[in-house]
Amino acid sequence: MELSVIVPVYNEADNIAPLLGRLIPVLEGLGLPASRTSGHASWEIIFVNDGSRDATLARIQEAHQKEPRVGVIAFSRNFGKEVAIAAGLDYARGRGVVIMDADLQHPPETIAEFVAKWREGFVMVYAQRTDRVNETAIKRGFARLFYRLFRAFGEMPLPEGAGDFRLIDRRGVDALRAMGERARFSKGLYAWVGFSSVGVPFVVADRAHGVTKWSFRKLFRFAFDGITSFSTIPLKIWTYAGLAISLASIATALYFLIRTMLLGSDLPGYPSLIVSVMFFSGIQLMSLGMIGEYVGRIFAEVKRRPLYIVAESLVPAGGTEGAEAAPSAGSSTASAGAPATL
């Protein structure tokens, strides 16, 4: 298999046909070598159905009847987009793997530029958005803040404007599959594996149908997961904060000691006492909460549950017998049990 396209989907029934209507002609026009088994261009499209509650799975089944190189992995429930990407990488058979969304905000025509850069020798070719005019000022501000924080505290810098829309060579795919952490932040993982990479500028298109599944709360949580997955600075901050507060308390004690010796004692102020107690209590609870976030991640990792569970699958045509098998036994991202075939 020359090229695989992974498309995570969650309640995207209305976008399946428009996406395939643009994506398939692009793949046919890439000049990919023909498959020895089918004689057609060697590509596959793998939808990862992340527990959709609408007709998404039925639409993909219909598409498979018309084009056998379209397949689907159906989860037993909603596991999240990051896990859906990991599952797609497990099942993709191509020497190059493209990851994209189903809502057509990622233009399929950009894949031709990806392949051109890939053929030049780049392992990671990512789409880099050139503008954020379709976002609110608050969202743009928080996005800039996140990239600055990650650049300052993370293990490696992230290319600003780069997302999941990208092409990854098989070497990069194998490296990503070896990472079995549960709290996944794919943007950070793409940067962490290294390899030669290059950006391809693109303009984010309007969503074809439906509404975004990313609320402000989910985006904030996603950003927080990204920081904590690739940095221990949030833990170290409270060490420095505790040191600063301790020094401030010593200085305050010396001030009151000298003041009392020179001017005598006065009645203590009740409001200042309450404010001080509430302030330090808040600091303690915040530090404990941050420690709890990291302990919670440790708890999730040591349980070693499967990253996802495949309820049923429909394998794209064009591969060898057995190529549709789940990841190798013992893999931290393997599905529970063998997937059923639709």
CSV table of C-alpha atoms in Angstrom, one decimal, residues 28-243:
chain,number,residue,atom,x,y,z
A,28,GLU,CA,-6.4,9.2,-8.2
A,29,GLY,CA,-4.5,12.1,-9.6
A,30,LEU,CA,-1.4,11.6,-7.5
A,31,GLY,CA,0.2,9.1,-9.9
A,32,LEU,CA,0.5,6.4,-7.2
A,33,PRO,CA,1.7,3.0,-8.4
A,34,ALA,CA,-0.9,0.4,-9.1
A,35,SER,CA,-1.7,-2.3,-6.6
A,36,ARG,CA,-0.6,-5.8,-7.7
A,37,THR,CA,-3.8,-7.3,-6.4
A,38,SER,CA,-6.4,-4.9,-7.8
A,39,GLY,CA,-4.6,-3.1,-10.6
A,40,HIS,CA,-5.9,0.2,-9.2
A,41,ALA,CA,-3.9,3.1,-7.7
A,42,SER,CA,-2.5,1.9,-4.4
A,43,TRP,CA,-4.3,4.0,-1.7
A,44,GLU,CA,-6.8,3.4,1.0
A,45,ILE,CA,-9.1,5.6,3.1
A,46,ILE,CA,-9.7,4.5,6.7
A,47,PHE,CA,-12.5,6.2,8.6
A,48,VAL,CA,-12.3,5.8,12.4
A,49,ASN,CA,-15.9,6.0,13.7
A,50,ASP,CA,-15.5,7.3,17.2
A,51,GLY,CA,-18.8,6.1,18.6
A,52,SER,CA,-21.0,8.2,16.3
A,53,ARG,CA,-24.7,8.3,17.2
A,54,ASP,CA,-26.0,9.3,13.7
A,55,ALA,CA,-25.8,7.6,10.3
A,56,THR,CA,-22.1,8.0,9.9
A,57,LEU,CA,-21.3,4.3,9.9
A,58,ALA,CA,-24.1,3.5,7.5
A,59,ARG,CA,-22.8,6.2,5.1
A,60,ILE,CA,-19.3,4.8,5.2
A,61,GLN,CA,-20.7,1.3,4.5
A,62,GLU,CA,-22.5,2.7,1.5
A,63,ALA,CA,-19.3,4.3,0.3
A,64,HIS,CA,-17.4,1.0,0.6
A,65,GLN,CA,-19.9,-0.7,-1.7
A,66,LYS,CA,-19.1,1.9,-4.4
A,67,GLU,CA,-15.3,2.1,-3.7
A,68,PRO,CA,-13.8,-0.9,-1.9
A,69,ARG,CA,-10.7,1.1,-1.0
A,70,VAL,CA,-12.8,2.9,1.6
A,71,GLY,CA,-12.9,1.2,5.0
A,72,VAL,CA,-13.9,1.9,8.6
A,73,ILE,CA,-12.9,1.0,12.1
A,74,ALA,CA,-15.8,1.4,14.5
A,75,PHE,CA,-15.2,1.9,18.2
A,76,SER,CA,-17.4,0.4,20.8
A,77,ARG,CA,-18.0,3.9,22.2
A,78,ASN,CA,-16.6,7.4,22.0
A,79,PHE,CA,-12.9,7.4,23.0
A,80,GLY,CA,-11.9,10.9,21.6
A,81,LYS,CA,-10.1,12.2,18.6
A,82,GLU,CA,-6.6,11.6,19.9
A,83,VAL,CA,-7.3,7.9,20.4
A,84,ALA,CA,-9.0,7.7,17.0
A,85,ILE,CA,-5.8,9.0,15.4
A,86,ALA,CA,-3.8,6.4,17.3
A,87,ALA,CA,-6.1,3.6,16.1
A,88,GLY,CA,-5.9,4.8,12.5
A,89,LEU,CA,-2.1,4.7,12.7
A,90,ASP,CA,-2.3,1.1,14.0
A,91,TYR,CA,-4.5,0.0,11.0
A,92,ALA,CA,-3.0,2.1,8.2
A,93,ARG,CA,-0.9,0.0,5.8
A,94,GLY,CA,0.6,2.7,3.6
A,95,ARG,CA,4.2,3.8,3.2
A,96,GLY,CA,2.8,7.3,3.8
A,97,VAL,CA,-0.1,8.1,6.0
A,98,VAL,CA,-2.3,11.2,5.8
A,99,ILE,CA,-4.4,12.4,8.8
A,100,MET,CA,-7.2,14.8,8.1
A,101,ASP,CA,-10.7,15.8,9.4
A,102,ALA,CA,-14.0,15.0,7.7
A,103,ASP,CA,-15.5,18.4,7.7
A,104,LEU,CA,-13.6,19.7,4.7
A,105,GLN,CA,-11.8,22.4,6.7
A,106,HIS,CA,-8.7,20.4,5.7
A,107,PRO,CA,-8.8,20.8,1.8
A,108,PRO,CA,-8.1,17.4,0.2
A,109,GLU,CA,-6.2,19.2,-2.6
A,110,THR,CA,-3.4,20.0,-0.2
A,111,ILE,CA,-2.5,16.3,-0.1
A,112,ALA,CA,-0.9,16.7,-3.5
A,113,GLU,CA,1.6,19.2,-1.9
A,114,PHE,CA,2.1,16.8,0.9
A,115,VAL,CA,3.1,14.0,-1.4
A,116,ALA,CA,5.4,16.3,-3.4
A,117,LYS,CA,7.3,17.1,-0.2
A,118,TRP,CA,7.3,13.5,0.9
A,119,ARG,CA,8.9,12.4,-2.4
A,120,GLU,CA,11.6,15.0,-1.7
A,121,GLY,CA,12.5,13.0,1.4
A,122,PHE,CA,10.7,14.6,4.3
A,123,VAL,CA,9.3,12.2,6.9
A,124,MET,CA,6.8,14.7,8.4
A,125,VAL,CA,4.9,17.1,6.2
A,126,TYR,CA,2.4,19.2,8.1
A,127,ALA,CA,-0.2,21.7,7.0
A,128,GLN,CA,0.4,25.1,8.6
A,129,ARG,CA,-2.6,27.4,8.8
A,130,THR,CA,-1.9,31.0,7.5
A,131,ASP,CA,-4.7,32.8,9.3
A,132,ARG,CA,-7.3,32.6,12.1
A,133,VAL,CA,-9.8,35.1,10.8
A,134,ASN,CA,-12.6,32.7,11.3
A,135,GLU,CA,-11.9,32.5,15.1
A,136,THR,CA,-12.9,34.8,17.8
A,137,ALA,CA,-10.4,37.2,19.3
A,138,ILE,CA,-10.5,35.4,22.6
A,139,LYS,CA,-9.7,32.0,20.9
A,140,ARG,CA,-6.9,33.5,18.9
A,141,GLY,CA,-5.4,35.1,22.1
A,142,PHE,CA,-5.5,31.8,24.0
A,143,ALA,CA,-4.0,29.9,21.0
A,144,ARG,CA,-1.0,32.4,21.0
A,145,LEU,CA,-0.7,32.0,24.7
A,146,PHE,CA,-0.6,28.2,24.5
A,147,TYR,CA,2.1,28.2,21.9
A,148,ARG,CA,4.2,30.6,24.0
A,149,LEU,CA,3.8,28.6,27.1
A,150,PHE,CA,4.6,25.3,25.3
A,151,ARG,CA,7.7,27.0,23.7
A,152,ALA,CA,8.9,28.1,27.2
A,153,PHE,CA,8.1,25.0,29.2
A,154,GLY,CA,7.7,22.1,26.9
A,155,GLU,CA,10.3,19.6,25.9
A,156,MET,CA,10.4,20.8,22.3
A,157,PRO,CA,8.8,23.7,20.4
A,158,LEU,CA,5.7,23.3,18.4
A,159,PRO,CA,5.4,24.8,14.9
A,160,GLU,CA,2.7,27.4,15.3
A,161,GLY,CA,-0.4,26.8,13.2
A,162,ALA,CA,0.3,23.1,12.7
A,163,GLY,CA,-2.4,20.6,13.6
A,164,ASP,CA,-3.3,17.0,12.8
A,165,PHE,CA,-3.6,17.6,9.1
A,166,ARG,CA,-0.3,16.1,7.8
A,167,LEU,CA,1.4,13.3,6.0
A,168,ILE,CA,3.7,11.0,7.9
A,169,ASP,CA,6.2,8.5,6.4
A,170,ARG,CA,6.1,4.9,7.6
A,171,ARG,CA,9.2,5.5,9.8
A,172,GLY,CA,7.4,8.2,11.7
A,173,VAL,CA,4.2,6.1,11.9
A,174,ASP,CA,6.1,3.2,13.5
A,175,ALA,CA,7.7,5.6,16.0
A,176,LEU,CA,4.3,7.0,17.0
A,177,ARG,CA,2.8,3.5,17.3
A,178,ALA,CA,5.5,2.7,19.8
A,179,MET,CA,4.2,5.4,22.2
A,180,GLY,CA,1.5,3.9,24.4
A,181,GLU,CA,0.6,6.7,26.7
A,182,ARG,CA,-3.1,7.2,27.5
A,183,ALA,CA,-3.2,11.0,27.9
A,184,ARG,CA,-2.3,11.6,24.3
A,185,PHE,CA,-1.3,15.0,22.8
A,186,SER,CA,-0.6,14.2,19.2
A,187,LYS,CA,0.8,17.6,18.3
A,188,GLY,CA,3.5,17.1,20.9
A,189,LEU,CA,4.1,13.5,19.8
A,190,TYR,CA,4.6,14.6,16.2
A,191,ALA,CA,7.3,17.0,17.4
A,192,TRP,CA,8.9,14.6,19.9
A,193,VAL,CA,9.7,11.8,17.4
A,194,GLY,CA,11.8,14.3,15.4
A,195,PHE,CA,12.7,13.3,11.8
A,196,SER,CA,12.9,15.8,8.9
A,197,SER,CA,9.8,17.9,8.7
A,198,VAL,CA,8.4,20.8,6.6
A,199,GLY,CA,5.3,22.9,6.7
A,200,VAL,CA,2.9,23.5,3.8
A,201,PRO,CA,0.8,26.7,4.2
A,202,PHE,CA,-3.0,26.4,3.8
A,203,VAL,CA,-6.2,28.3,4.5
A,204,VAL,CA,-8.7,26.7,6.8
A,205,ALA,CA,-12.0,26.4,4.8
A,206,ASP,CA,-15.5,26.7,6.3
A,207,ARG,CA,-17.0,23.6,7.8
A,208,ALA,CA,-19.2,21.9,5.2
A,209,HIS,CA,-21.9,20.5,7.5
A,210,GLY,CA,-22.6,20.3,11.2
A,211,VAL,CA,-20.9,22.1,14.1
A,212,THR,CA,-17.6,21.7,15.8
A,213,LYS,CA,-17.3,19.2,18.6
A,214,TRP,CA,-14.6,21.3,20.4
A,215,SER,CA,-16.1,23.5,23.1
A,216,PHE,CA,-14.0,26.1,24.9
A,217,ARG,CA,-13.9,23.7,27.9
A,218,LYS,CA,-12.6,20.8,25.8
A,219,LEU,CA,-10.0,23.0,24.1
A,220,PHE,CA,-8.7,24.3,27.5
A,221,ARG,CA,-8.5,20.7,28.8
A,222,PHE,CA,-6.7,19.6,25.6
A,223,ALA,CA,-4.2,22.5,26.0
A,224,PHE,CA,-3.7,21.6,29.7
A,225,ASP,CA,-3.1,17.9,28.7
A,226,GLY,CA,-0.5,19.1,26.2
A,227,ILE,CA,1.4,21.1,28.8
A,228,THR,CA,1.4,18.5,31.5
A,229,SER,CA,2.2,15.6,29.1
A,230,PHE,CA,5.5,17.3,28.0
A,231,SER,CA,6.6,19.3,31.0
A,232,THR,CA,7.0,19.1,34.7
A,233,ILE,CA,7.2,22.8,35.1
A,234,PRO,CA,3.6,23.1,36.6
A,235,LEU,CA,4.9,20.9,39.5
A,236,LYS,CA,8.1,22.9,39.9
A,237,ILE,CA,6.2,26.2,40.0
A,238,TRP,CA,4.7,25.3,43.4
A,239,THR,CA,8.2,24.6,44.8
A,240,TYR,CA,9.3,28.0,43.8
A,241,ALA,CA,6.0,29.5,45.0
A,242,GLY,CA,6.4,27.8,48.4
A,243,LEU,CA,9.9,29.1,48.7
